[in-house]
PDB file of C-alpha atoms and ligand atoms in Angstrom:
ATOM      1  CA  MET A  17      10.194  54.865  10.838  1.00 37.00           C
ATOM      2  CA  LYS A  18      11.384  57.848   8.884  1.00 36.00           C
ATOM      3  CA  THR A  19       8.787  60.063   7.704  1.00 33.00           C
ATOM      4  CA  ALA A  20      10.710  61.878   5.051  1.00 33.00           C
ATOM      5  CA  LEU A  21      11.212  59.737   2.306  1.00 33.00           C
ATOM      6  CA  ARG A  22      12.514  60.028  -1.389  1.00 32.00           C
ATOM      7  CA  ILE A  23      14.001  58.102  -3.857  1.00 32.00           C
ATOM      8  CA  GLY A  24      16.839  59.975  -5.964  1.00 31.00           C
ATOM      9  CA  PHE A  25      15.281  59.088  -9.452  1.00 29.00           C
ATOM     10  CA  ALA A  26      18.454  60.688 -10.989  1.00 28.00           C
ATOM     11  CA  SER A  27      20.653  58.115  -9.335  1.00 29.00           C
ATOM     12  CA  VAL A  28      18.387  55.108 -10.150  1.00 28.00           C
ATOM     13  CA  PHE A  29      19.857  52.913 -12.510  1.00 26.00           C
ATOM     14  CA  ALA A  30      18.564  49.463 -13.813  1.00 28.00           C
ATOM     15  CA  SER A  31      20.146  46.599 -15.223  1.00 27.00           C
ATOM     16  CA  ILE A  32      17.834  43.670 -16.610  1.00 28.00           C
ATOM     17  CA  LEU A  33      19.196  40.918 -18.417  1.00 28.00           C
ATOM     18  CA  ALA A  34      16.896  38.649 -20.520  1.00 29.00           C
ATOM     19  CA  ALA A  35      18.133  35.185 -20.197  1.00 29.00           C
ATOM     20  CA  GLY A  36      16.242  32.810 -22.425  1.00 30.00           C
ATOM     21  CA  ALA A  37      12.498  32.576 -22.266  1.00 33.00           C
ATOM     22  CA  ALA A  38      10.823  34.980 -19.856  1.00 35.00           C
ATOM     23  CA  CYS A  39       8.252  33.261 -17.362  1.00 37.00           C
ATOM     24  CA  ALA A  40       4.973  32.359 -18.590  1.00 38.00           C
ATOM     25  CA  ALA A  41       3.264  34.122 -15.903  1.00 42.00           C
ATOM     26  CA  GLU A  42       2.341  37.867 -16.089  1.00 52.00           C
ATOM     27  CA  PRO A  43       3.982  40.229 -15.988  1.00 56.00           C
ATOM     28  CA  ALA A  44       6.710  38.740 -18.380  1.00 76.00           C
ATOM     29  CA  ILE A  45       9.952  39.098 -16.025  1.00 83.00           C
ATOM     30  CA  PRO A  46      13.411  37.877 -17.313  1.00 92.00           C
ATOM     31  CA  GLU A  47      14.242  34.786 -15.207  1.00 95.00           C
ATOM     32  CA  ILE A  48      17.486  36.334 -14.214  1.00 97.00           C
ATOM     33  CA  ALA A  49      17.201  40.216 -13.224  1.00 97.00           C
ATOM     34  CA  ALA A  50      19.000  42.572 -11.011  1.00 98.00           C
ATOM     35  CA  LYS A  51      17.672  46.028 -10.611  1.00 98.00           C
ATOM     36  CA  THR A  52      19.959  48.447  -8.787  1.00 98.00           C
ATOM     37  CA  PHE A  53      18.541  51.759  -7.127  1.00 98.00           C
ATOM     38  CA  LYS A  54      19.716  54.127  -4.110  1.00 98.00           C
ATOM     39  CA  VAL A  55      18.743  54.712  -0.771  1.00 98.00           C
ATOM     40  CA  GLY A  56      20.473  57.787   0.402  1.00 98.00           C
ATOM     41  CA  ASP A  57      24.219  56.804  -0.287  1.00 97.00           C
ATOM     42  CA  LEU A  58      23.644  53.210  -0.215  1.00 98.00           C
ATOM     43  CA  GLU A  59      23.359  51.005  -3.208  1.00 98.00           C
ATOM     44  CA  LEU A  60      20.665  48.187  -3.190  1.00 98.00           C
ATOM     45  CA  VAL A  61      19.829  45.731  -5.712  1.00 98.00           C
ATOM     46  CA  SER A  62      16.672  43.830  -6.015  1.00 98.00           C
ATOM     47  CA  LEU A  63      17.398  40.285  -7.340  1.00 98.00           C
ATOM     48  CA  HIS A  64      14.841  37.960  -9.166  1.00 98.00           C
ATOM     49  CA  ASP A  65      14.667  34.385  -7.939  1.00 98.00           C
ATOM     50  CA  THR A  66      11.229  32.974  -9.454  1.00 98.00           C
ATOM     51  CA  GLN A  67       7.633  33.176  -9.388  1.00 96.00           C
ATOM     52  CA  PHE A  68       4.722  31.620  -7.976  1.00 96.00           C
ATOM     53  CA  VAL A  69       1.414  31.329  -9.913  1.00 96.00           C
ATOM     54  CA  MET A  70      -1.400  29.800  -8.104  1.00 96.00           C
ATOM     55  CA  PRO A  71      -5.130  29.360  -9.019  1.00 97.00           C
ATOM     56  CA  ASN A  72      -7.907  31.754  -7.717  1.00 97.00           C
ATOM     57  CA  ASP A  73      -9.601  29.066  -5.349  1.00 95.00           C
ATOM     58  CA  ALA A  74      -9.476  30.864  -2.157  1.00 94.00           C
ATOM     59  CA  LYS A  75      -7.311  28.297  -0.540  1.00 94.00           C
ATOM     60  CA  VAL A  76      -4.416  30.846   0.088  1.00 96.00           C
ATOM     61  CA  PHE A  77      -5.876  34.115  -0.274  1.00 96.00           C
ATOM     62  CA  GLY A  78      -9.625  35.002   0.724  1.00 93.00           C
ATOM     63  CA  LEU A  79      -9.908  32.026   2.990  1.00 92.00           C
ATOM     64  CA  ASP A  80     -12.694  33.570   4.937  1.00 90.00           C
ATOM     65  CA  ALA A  81     -14.253  35.407   1.906  1.00 95.00           C
ATOM     66  CA  GLY A  82     -14.550  32.915  -1.030  1.00 96.00           C
ATOM     67  CA  VAL A  83     -13.519  32.997  -4.566  1.00 97.00           C
ATOM     68  CA  ASP A  84     -16.449  35.422  -5.786  1.00 98.00           C
ATOM     69  CA  ALA A  85     -14.968  38.082  -3.350  1.00 98.00           C
ATOM     70  CA  VAL A  86     -11.362  37.521  -4.551  1.00 98.00           C
ATOM     71  CA  THR A  87     -12.395  37.663  -8.168  1.00 98.00           C
ATOM     72  CA  THR A  88     -14.036  41.106  -7.658  1.00 98.00           C
ATOM     73  CA  VAL A  89     -10.650  42.545  -6.063  1.00 98.00           C
ATOM     74  CA  LEU A  90      -8.522  41.360  -8.810  1.00 98.00           C
ATOM     75  CA  LYS A  91     -11.023  42.548 -11.586  1.00 98.00           C
ATOM     76  CA  ASP A  92     -11.095  46.141  -9.965  1.00 97.00           C
ATOM     77  CA  ALA A  93      -7.293  45.981 -10.127  1.00 97.00           C
ATOM     78  CA  GLY A  94      -7.386  45.032 -13.753  1.00 97.00           C
ATOM     79  CA  ALA A  95      -5.628  41.715 -12.841  1.00 97.00           C
ATOM     80  CA  PRO A  96      -6.208  38.383 -14.350  1.00 97.00           C
ATOM     81  CA  THR A  97      -9.126  36.818 -12.188  1.00 97.00           C
ATOM     82  CA  ASP A  98      -8.226  33.070 -12.843  1.00 97.00           C
ATOM     83  CA  LYS A  99      -4.756  33.249 -11.065  1.00 97.00           C
ATOM     84  CA  ILE A 100      -2.608  34.921  -8.713  1.00 97.00           C
ATOM     85  CA  THR A 101       1.075  35.771  -9.313  1.00 96.00           C
ATOM     86  CA  LEU A 102       3.586  36.389  -6.677  1.00 97.00           C
ATOM     87  CA  SER A 103       7.241  37.277  -7.510  1.00 98.00           C
ATOM     88  CA  VAL A 104       9.933  35.728  -5.412  1.00 98.00           C
ATOM     89  CA  ASP A 105      13.011  38.176  -4.725  1.00 98.00           C
ATOM     90  CA  ALA A 106      15.814  39.040  -2.617  1.00 98.00           C
ATOM     91  CA  LEU A 107      17.432  42.284  -1.692  1.00 98.00           C
ATOM     92  CA  LEU A 108      21.367  43.081  -1.638  1.00 98.00           C
ATOM     93  CA  VAL A 109      22.462  45.964   0.546  1.00 98.00           C
ATOM     94  CA  LYS A 110      25.972  47.360  -0.174  1.00 97.00           C
ATOM     95  CA  ASP A 111      26.730  48.688   3.360  1.00 92.00           C
ATOM     96  CA  GLY A 112      30.313  50.011   3.673  1.00 88.00           C
ATOM     97  CA  GLY A 113      32.498  46.963   3.271  1.00 91.00           C
ATOM     98  CA  ARG A 114      29.602  44.726   3.826  1.00 96.00           C
ATOM     99  CA  LEU A 115      27.466  43.018   1.325  1.00 98.00           C
ATOM    100  CA  ILE A 116      24.159  42.140   2.903  1.00 98.00           C
ATOM    101  CA  LEU A 117      21.687  39.716   1.415  1.00 98.00           C
ATOM    102  CA  ILE A 118      18.010  39.889   2.713  1.00 98.00           C
ATOM    103  CA  ASP A 119      16.594  36.391   2.075  1.00 98.00           C
ATOM    104  CA  THR A 120      17.556  33.605  -0.487  1.00 98.00           C
ATOM    105  CA  GLY A 121      14.662  32.548  -2.661  1.00 98.00           C
ATOM    106  CA  VAL A 122      13.731  29.023  -3.288  1.00 98.00           C
ATOM    107  CA  GLY A 123      17.053  27.808  -3.864  1.00 98.00           C
ATOM    108  CA  PRO A 124      18.487  25.019  -6.185  1.00 94.00           C
ATOM    109  CA  LYS A 125      15.214  23.785  -7.271  1.00 89.00           C
ATOM    110  CA  GLY A 126      14.325  26.576  -9.686  1.00 94.00           C
ATOM    111  CA  GLY A 127      15.485  29.595  -8.117  1.00 98.00           C
ATOM    112  CA  LYS A 128      17.438  31.903 -10.248  1.00 98.00           C
ATOM    113  CA  LEU A 129      18.963  34.163  -7.031  1.00 98.00           C
ATOM    114  CA  ILE A 130      22.724  33.117  -7.648  1.00 98.00           C
ATOM    115  CA  GLU A 131      22.591  33.904 -11.271  1.00 98.00           C
ATOM    116  CA  SER A 132      20.868  37.251 -10.767  1.00 98.00           C
ATOM    117  CA  LEU A 133      23.492  38.173  -8.049  1.00 98.00           C
ATOM    118  CA  LYS A 134      26.291  37.370 -10.532  1.00 98.00           C
ATOM    119  CA  TYR A 135      24.543  39.425 -13.107  1.00 98.00           C
ATOM    120  CA  ALA A 136      24.861  42.247 -10.364  1.00 98.00           C
ATOM    121  CA  GLY A 137      28.442  41.767 -10.504  1.00 98.00           C
ATOM    122  CA  VAL A 138      28.465  39.859  -6.968  1.00 98.00           C
ATOM    123  CA  THR A 139      29.768  36.291  -6.249  1.00 98.00           C
ATOM    124  CA  PRO A 140      27.951  34.266  -3.538  1.00 98.00           C
ATOM    125  CA  ASP A 141      31.387  33.992  -1.691  1.00 98.00           C
ATOM    126  CA  GLN A 142      31.576  37.962  -1.427  1.00 98.00           C
ATOM    127  CA  ILE A 143      28.365  38.019   0.720  1.00 98.00           C
ATOM    128  CA  THR A 144      29.237  38.850   4.257  1.00 98.00           C
ATOM    129  CA  ASP A 145      25.909  38.769   5.924  1.00 98.00           C
ATOM    130  CA  VAL A 146      22.629  36.731   4.931  1.00 98.00           C
ATOM    131  CA  LEU A 147      19.414  38.309   6.923  1.00 98.00           C
ATOM    132  CA  ILE A 148      16.603  35.832   7.211  1.00 98.00           C
ATOM    133  CA  SER A 149      13.197  37.463   7.317  1.00 98.00           C
ATOM    134  CA  HIS A 150      11.800  33.881   8.288  1.00 98.00           C
ATOM    135  CA  GLY A 151      12.000  30.152   7.620  1.00 98.00           C
ATOM    136  CA  HIS A 152       9.791  29.382   4.939  1.00 97.00           C
ATOM    137  CA  GLY A 153      11.310  27.553   1.768  1.00 97.00           C
ATOM    138  CA  ASP A 154      11.142  30.666  -0.576  1.00 98.00           C
ATOM    139  CA  HIS A 155      13.160  32.703   1.810  1.00 98.00           C
ATOM    140  CA  ILE A 156      15.717  29.923   3.153  1.00 98.00           C
ATOM    141  CA  GLY A 157      15.904  27.482   0.295  1.00 98.00           C
ATOM    142  CA  GLY A 158      18.703  29.248  -1.161  1.00 98.00           C
ATOM    143  CA  LEU A 159      20.993  29.035   1.943  1.00 98.00           C
ATOM    144  CA  ILE A 160      22.324  25.898   0.222  1.00 98.00           C
ATOM    145  CA  ASN A 161      23.742  24.498  -3.168  1.00 98.00           C
ATOM    146  CA  ALA A 162      22.452  21.588  -5.021  1.00 97.00           C
ATOM    147  CA  ASP A 163      25.001  19.587  -3.350  1.00 97.00           C
ATOM    148  CA  GLY A 164      23.911  20.540   0.113  1.00 97.00           C
ATOM    149  CA  THR A 165      26.963  22.843   0.815  1.00 98.00           C
ATOM    150  CA  PRO A 166      26.473  26.452   2.135  1.00 98.00           C
ATOM    151  CA  ALA A 167      25.596  28.837  -0.848  1.00 98.00           C
ATOM    152  CA  PHE A 168      26.956  31.706   0.890  1.00 98.00           C
ATOM    153  CA  LYS A 169      29.876  30.069   2.611  1.00 98.00           C
ATOM    154  CA  ASN A 170      31.769  33.338   4.095  1.00 98.00           C
ATOM    155  CA  ALA A 171      28.689  34.793   5.436  1.00 98.00           C
ATOM    156  CA  LYS A 172      26.950  35.196   8.760  1.00 98.00           C
ATOM    157  CA  VAL A 173      23.627  33.936   8.586  1.00 98.00           C
ATOM    158  CA  ARG A 174      21.273  36.185  10.976  1.00 98.00           C
ATOM    159  CA  MET A 175      17.853  35.728  12.075  1.00 98.00           C
ATOM    160  CA  THR A 176      15.850  36.145  15.416  1.00 98.00           C
ATOM    161  CA  ALA A 177      16.466  33.452  18.046  1.00 98.00           C
ATOM    162  CA  ALA A 178      12.765  32.516  17.857  1.00 98.00           C
ATOM    163  CA  GLU A 179      12.930  31.885  14.124  1.00 98.00           C
ATOM    164  CA  TRP A 180      16.088  29.737  14.119  1.00 98.00           C
ATOM    165  CA  GLU A 181      14.512  27.546  17.117  1.00 98.00           C
ATOM    166  CA  ALA A 182      11.278  27.313  14.772  1.00 98.00           C
ATOM    167  CA  ILE A 183      13.149  26.180  11.752  1.00 98.00           C
ATOM    168  CA  LYS A 184      14.951  23.638  13.724  1.00 97.00           C
ATOM    169  CA  ALA A 185      11.860  22.414  15.349  1.00 97.00           C
ATOM    170  CA  GLY A 186       9.779  22.379  12.136  1.00 95.00           C
ATOM    171  CA  GLY A 187      11.858  19.464  10.611  1.00 92.00           C
ATOM    172  CA  ARG A 188      11.278  20.623   7.211  1.00 93.00           C
ATOM    173  CA  ALA A 189      14.441  22.170   6.654  1.00 96.00           C
ATOM    174  CA  ASP A 190      16.985  19.570   8.050  1.00 96.00           C
ATOM    175  CA  ALA A 191      19.446  19.555   5.280  1.00 97.00           C
ATOM    176  CA  ILE A 192      19.578  23.423   5.430  1.00 98.00           C
ATOM    177  CA  VAL A 193      20.095  23.529   9.213  1.00 98.00           C
ATOM    178  CA  ALA A 194      22.703  21.117   9.255  1.00 98.00           C
ATOM    179  CA  ALA A 195      24.595  23.091   6.582  1.00 98.00           C
ATOM    180  CA  ILE A 196      24.384  26.317   8.171  1.00 98.00           C
ATOM    181  CA  ILE A 197      24.635  25.712  11.670  1.00 98.00           C
ATOM    182  CA  PRO A 198      28.291  27.099  12.077  1.00 98.00           C
ATOM    183  CA  GLN A 199      27.282  30.348  10.234  1.00 98.00           C
ATOM    184  CA  VAL A 200      24.216  31.178  12.328  1.00 98.00           C
ATOM    185  CA  GLU A 201      24.139  34.068  14.679  1.00 98.00           C
ATOM    186  CA  THR A 202      20.662  34.855  16.149  1.00 98.00           C
ATOM    187  CA  PHE A 203      19.462  38.286  17.529  1.00 98.00           C
ATOM    188  CA  ALA A 204      16.527  39.586  19.471  1.00 97.00           C
ATOM    189  CA  PRO A 205      13.852  41.464  17.783  1.00 96.00           C
ATOM    190  CA  GLY A 206      14.596  45.054  16.912  1.00 96.00           C
ATOM    191  CA  ALA A 207      18.196  44.616  16.908  1.00 98.00           C
ATOM    192  CA  GLN A 208      20.721  46.775  14.845  1.00 97.00           C
ATOM    193  CA  ILE A 209      22.139  44.431  12.521  1.00 95.00           C
ATOM    194  CA  SER A 210      24.914  46.829  10.978  1.00 94.00           C
ATOM    195  CA  PRO A 211      25.280  50.553  10.618  1.00 93.00           C
ATOM    196  CA  SER A 212      22.653  51.009   8.196  1.00 96.00           C
ATOM    197  CA  VAL A 213      20.417  48.035   8.899  1.00 98.00           C
ATOM    198  CA  LYS A 214      17.902  47.333  11.771  1.00 98.00           C
ATOM    199  CA  ALA A 215      15.601  44.501  12.345  1.00 98.00           C
ATOM    200  CA  VAL A 216      11.745  45.466  12.702  1.00 98.00           C
ATOM    201  CA  GLU A 217       9.569  42.825  14.297  1.00 98.00           C
ATOM    202  CA  VAL A 218       6.257  42.014  12.376  1.00 98.00           C
ATOM    203  CA  LYS A 219       4.392  39.515  14.423  1.00 98.00           C
ATOM    204  CA  GLY A 220       1.994  36.727  13.016  1.00 98.00           C
ATOM    205  CA  HIS A 221       3.643  35.070   9.962  1.00 97.00           C
ATOM    206  CA  THR A 222       6.089  32.795  11.840  1.00 98.00           C
ATOM    207  CA  PRO A 223       7.433  32.835  15.307  1.00 97.00           C
ATOM    208  CA  GLY A 224      10.259  35.124  14.867  1.00 98.00           C
ATOM    209  CA  HIS A 225       9.345  36.950  11.388  1.00 98.00           C
ATOM    210  CA  SER A 226      11.406  40.125  11.005  1.00 98.00           C
ATOM    211  CA  ALA A 227      11.377  43.039   8.546  1.00 98.00           C
ATOM    212  CA  TYR A 228      14.288  44.961   8.015  1.00 98.00           C
ATOM    213  CA  GLU A 229      14.963  48.801   7.938  1.00 98.00           C
ATOM    214  CA  ILE A 230      17.650  50.353   5.859  1.00 98.00           C
ATOM    215  CA  THR A 231      18.402  53.774   6.566  1.00 98.00           C
ATOM    216  CA  SER A 232      21.058  56.411   4.947  1.00 98.00           C
ATOM    217  CA  GLY A 233      20.848  59.975   5.995  1.00 97.00           C
ATOM    218  CA  LYS A 234      17.080  61.127   5.840  1.00 97.00           C
ATOM    219  CA  ASP A 235      16.193  58.034   3.316  1.00 98.00           C
ATOM    220  CA  SER A 236      15.123  54.925   4.290  1.00 98.00           C
ATOM    221  CA  LEU A 237      13.645  51.542   3.117  1.00 98.00           C
ATOM    222  CA  LEU A 238      11.582  48.849   4.918  1.00 98.00           C
ATOM    223  CA  ALA A 239      11.967  45.354   3.444  1.00 98.00           C
ATOM    224  CA  ILE A 240       8.758  43.982   4.761  1.00 98.00           C
ATOM    225  CA  GLY A 241       9.430  40.181   4.580  1.00 98.00           C
ATOM    226  CA  ASP A 242       6.118  38.372   4.264  1.00 98.00           C
ATOM    227  CA  SER A 243       4.120  41.097   6.208  1.00 98.00           C
ATOM    228  CA  ALA A 244       1.989  41.060   3.000  1.00 98.00           C
ATOM    229  CA  HIS A 245       2.026  38.732   0.126  1.00 98.00           C
ATOM    230  CA  SER A 246      -0.147  39.833  -2.848  1.00 98.00           C
ATOM    231  CA  SER A 247       0.438  43.450  -3.936  1.00 98.00           C
ATOM    232  CA  ILE A 248      -3.363  43.437  -4.845  1.00 98.00           C
ATOM    233  CA  ILE A 249      -5.198  41.241  -2.416  1.00 98.00           C
ATOM    234  CA  SER A 250      -3.118  41.701   0.912  1.00 98.00           C
ATOM    235  CA  LEU A 251      -3.347  45.555   0.224  1.00 98.00           C
ATOM    236  CA  ALA A 252      -7.041  45.972  -0.846  1.00 98.00           C
ATOM    237  CA  LYS A 253      -8.232  43.473   1.911  1.00 98.00           C
ATOM    238  CA  PRO A 254      -5.603  43.429   4.558  1.00 98.00           C
ATOM    239  CA  GLU A 255      -8.148  42.138   6.928  1.00 97.00           C
ATOM    240  CA  TRP A 256      -8.449  38.669   4.965  1.00 97.00           C
ATOM    241  CA  PHE A 257      -6.819  35.701   6.403  1.00 96.00           C
ATOM    242  CA  ILE A 258      -3.712  34.367   4.379  1.00 95.00           C
ATOM    243  CA  GLN A 259      -3.193  30.628   4.471  1.00 95.00           C
ATOM    244  CA  PHE A 260       0.632  31.116   4.622  1.00 95.00           C
ATOM    245  CA  ASP A 261       0.246  32.918   7.930  1.00 96.00           C
ATOM    246  CA  GLY A 262       1.085  30.991  11.050  1.00 96.00           C
ATOM    247  CA  ASP A 263      -1.132  32.892  13.487  1.00 97.00           C
ATOM    248  CA  LYS A 264      -3.576  34.620  11.182  1.00 97.00           C
ATOM    249  CA  PRO A 265      -5.510  36.856  13.400  1.00 97.00           C
ATOM    250  CA  THR A 266      -2.043  38.353  14.851  1.00 98.00           C
ATOM    251  CA  ALA A 267      -0.689  38.445  11.029  1.00 98.00           C
ATOM    252  CA  ARG A 268      -3.912  40.311  10.112  1.00 98.00           C
ATOM    253  CA  ASP A 269      -3.633  42.746  12.893  1.00 98.00           C
ATOM    254  CA  SER A 270       0.293  43.341  12.149  1.00 98.00           C
ATOM    255  CA  ARG A 271      -0.481  43.726   8.364  1.00 98.00           C
ATOM    256  CA  LYS A 272      -3.400  46.548   8.964  1.00 98.00           C
ATOM    257  CA  GLU A 273      -1.238  48.237  11.412  1.00 98.00           C
ATOM    258  CA  LEU A 274       2.180  48.203   9.229  1.00 98.00           C
ATOM    259  CA  LEU A 275       0.203  49.291   6.020  1.00 98.00           C
ATOM    260  CA  SER A 276      -1.381  52.234   7.845  1.00 98.00           C
ATOM    261  CA  SER A 277       1.868  53.258   9.117  1.00 98.00           C
ATOM    262  CA  LEU A 278       3.592  52.889   5.866  1.00 98.00           C
ATOM    263  CA  ALA A 279       0.819  54.680   3.975  1.00 98.00           C
ATOM    264  CA  LYS A 280       1.125  57.626   6.552  1.00 98.00           C
ATOM    265  CA  SER A 281       4.963  57.950   6.356  1.00 98.00           C
ATOM    266  CA  GLY A 282       5.314  57.182   2.608  1.00 98.00           C
ATOM    267  CA  GLN A 283       8.244  55.224   3.542  1.00 98.00           C
ATOM    268  CA  LEU A 284       9.878  53.260   0.665  1.00 98.00           C
ATOM    269  CA  VAL A 285       8.986  49.527   0.779  1.00 98.00           C
ATOM    270  CA  PHE A 286      10.586  46.259  -0.566  1.00 98.00           C
ATOM    271  CA  SER A 287       8.507  43.442  -0.789  1.00 98.00           C
ATOM    272  CA  PRO A 288       9.921  40.139  -1.821  1.00 98.00           C
ATOM    273  CA  HIS A 289       6.603  38.960  -3.281  1.00 98.00           C
ATOM    274  CA  PHE A 290       5.195  41.992  -5.035  1.00 98.00           C
ATOM    275  CA  PRO A 291       5.723  42.464  -8.748  1.00 97.00           C
ATOM    276  CA  TYR A 292       9.472  42.550  -9.456  1.00 97.00           C
ATOM    277  CA  PRO A 293      11.336  44.351  -8.517  1.00 98.00           C
ATOM    278  CA  GLY A 294       9.072  44.997  -5.580  1.00 98.00           C
ATOM    279  CA  VAL A 295       9.956  48.403  -4.811  1.00 98.00           C
ATOM    280  CA  GLY A 296       7.478  51.137  -4.125  1.00 98.00           C
ATOM    281  CA  THR A 297       5.110  52.892  -1.783  1.00 98.00           C
ATOM    282  CA  ILE A 298       1.875  52.150  -0.097  1.00 98.00           C
ATOM    283  CA  LYS A 299      -1.395  54.480  -0.546  1.00 98.00           C
ATOM    284  CA  VAL A 300      -4.631  54.456   1.108  1.00 98.00           C
ATOM    285  CA  LYS A 301      -7.423  53.506  -1.207  1.00 97.00           C
ATOM    286  CA  GLY A 302     -11.145  53.330   0.015  1.00 94.00           C
ATOM    287  CA  GLU A 303     -11.140  51.055   3.098  1.00 94.00           C
ATOM    288  CA  GLY A 304      -7.801  49.390   2.006  1.00 97.00           C
ATOM    289  CA  PHE A 305      -4.441  50.274   0.462  1.00 98.00           C
ATOM    290  CA  VAL A 306      -2.923  50.306  -2.970  1.00 98.00           C
ATOM    291  CA  TRP A 307       0.561  49.426  -4.347  1.00 98.00           C
ATOM    292  CA  GLU A 308       2.377  52.103  -6.092  1.00 98.00           C
ATOM    293  CA  PRO A 309       5.736  50.830  -7.748  1.00 98.00           C
ATOM    294  CA  ALA A 310       8.694  53.371  -7.677  1.00 98.00           C
ATOM    295  CA  LEU A 311      10.707  51.241 -10.191  1.00 96.00           C
ATOM    296  CA  LYS A 312       9.791  49.625 -13.376  1.00 91.00           C
ATOM    297  CA  PRO A 313      11.173  46.014 -13.898  1.00 89.00           C
TER     298      PRO A 313
HETATM  299 ZN1   ZN B   6       7.430  34.102   1.312  1.00 53.07          ZN
END
């Protein structure tokens, strides 16, 4: 990972469209949103899909710590203590002639990714590569349309071989698997995907979970996938188990290691589940870490 990081704020420009009522969850984000920013010479766009709101019941976060401990962490961060909100977002990378989409949101049942993409001036047919971080529904749901046809019909769909095997074996995404088989090209962990995009293995969440590093000149960004889920809890208490993690001890160790490395390097991060647009840096705070957004919604 690069240590010299900066984001050209002069070249950061944003476009947000308020379409209909904003989500009821805090913070209020338009349902359709596309935020453009630069990493070096590359143009990237954070695309909003939906939001998850879950009760603070220690069933997902704080499995091994309990509701009271989670409440304390939320309170210390000035966040509501009765619920935990996760954004669901995807990242578009304009890499020369290629239009690379990292993850695809929840899909036709409630996801607004396609609308956000169109708001950014890009049609689904223009996407040349879809990079999948892992095979959970909030990342691969958008690979198909409501009628079951591929949502990005001209794109290669790329993921690690281990993740593709896990998706096929899981049996929960049979319609998606059937639709995208001709598009899928797998790669080994750490593969160079395009001139500017490289896969980065982060173990534990799923069998073939991958982050993606986007580099232009001296600047870079790491799209961390589901290495961490809550910008508050996963950073303050990276050692706590998360229900979504398939191999919880490995995911915990990966998370702690990755957050330490990101805090040290100051590398710019994109997280699909941190507050939209999910672009910022990780700082050390006490025994844990804290999220510092680099861009406003
Ligand atoms: Zn996820």
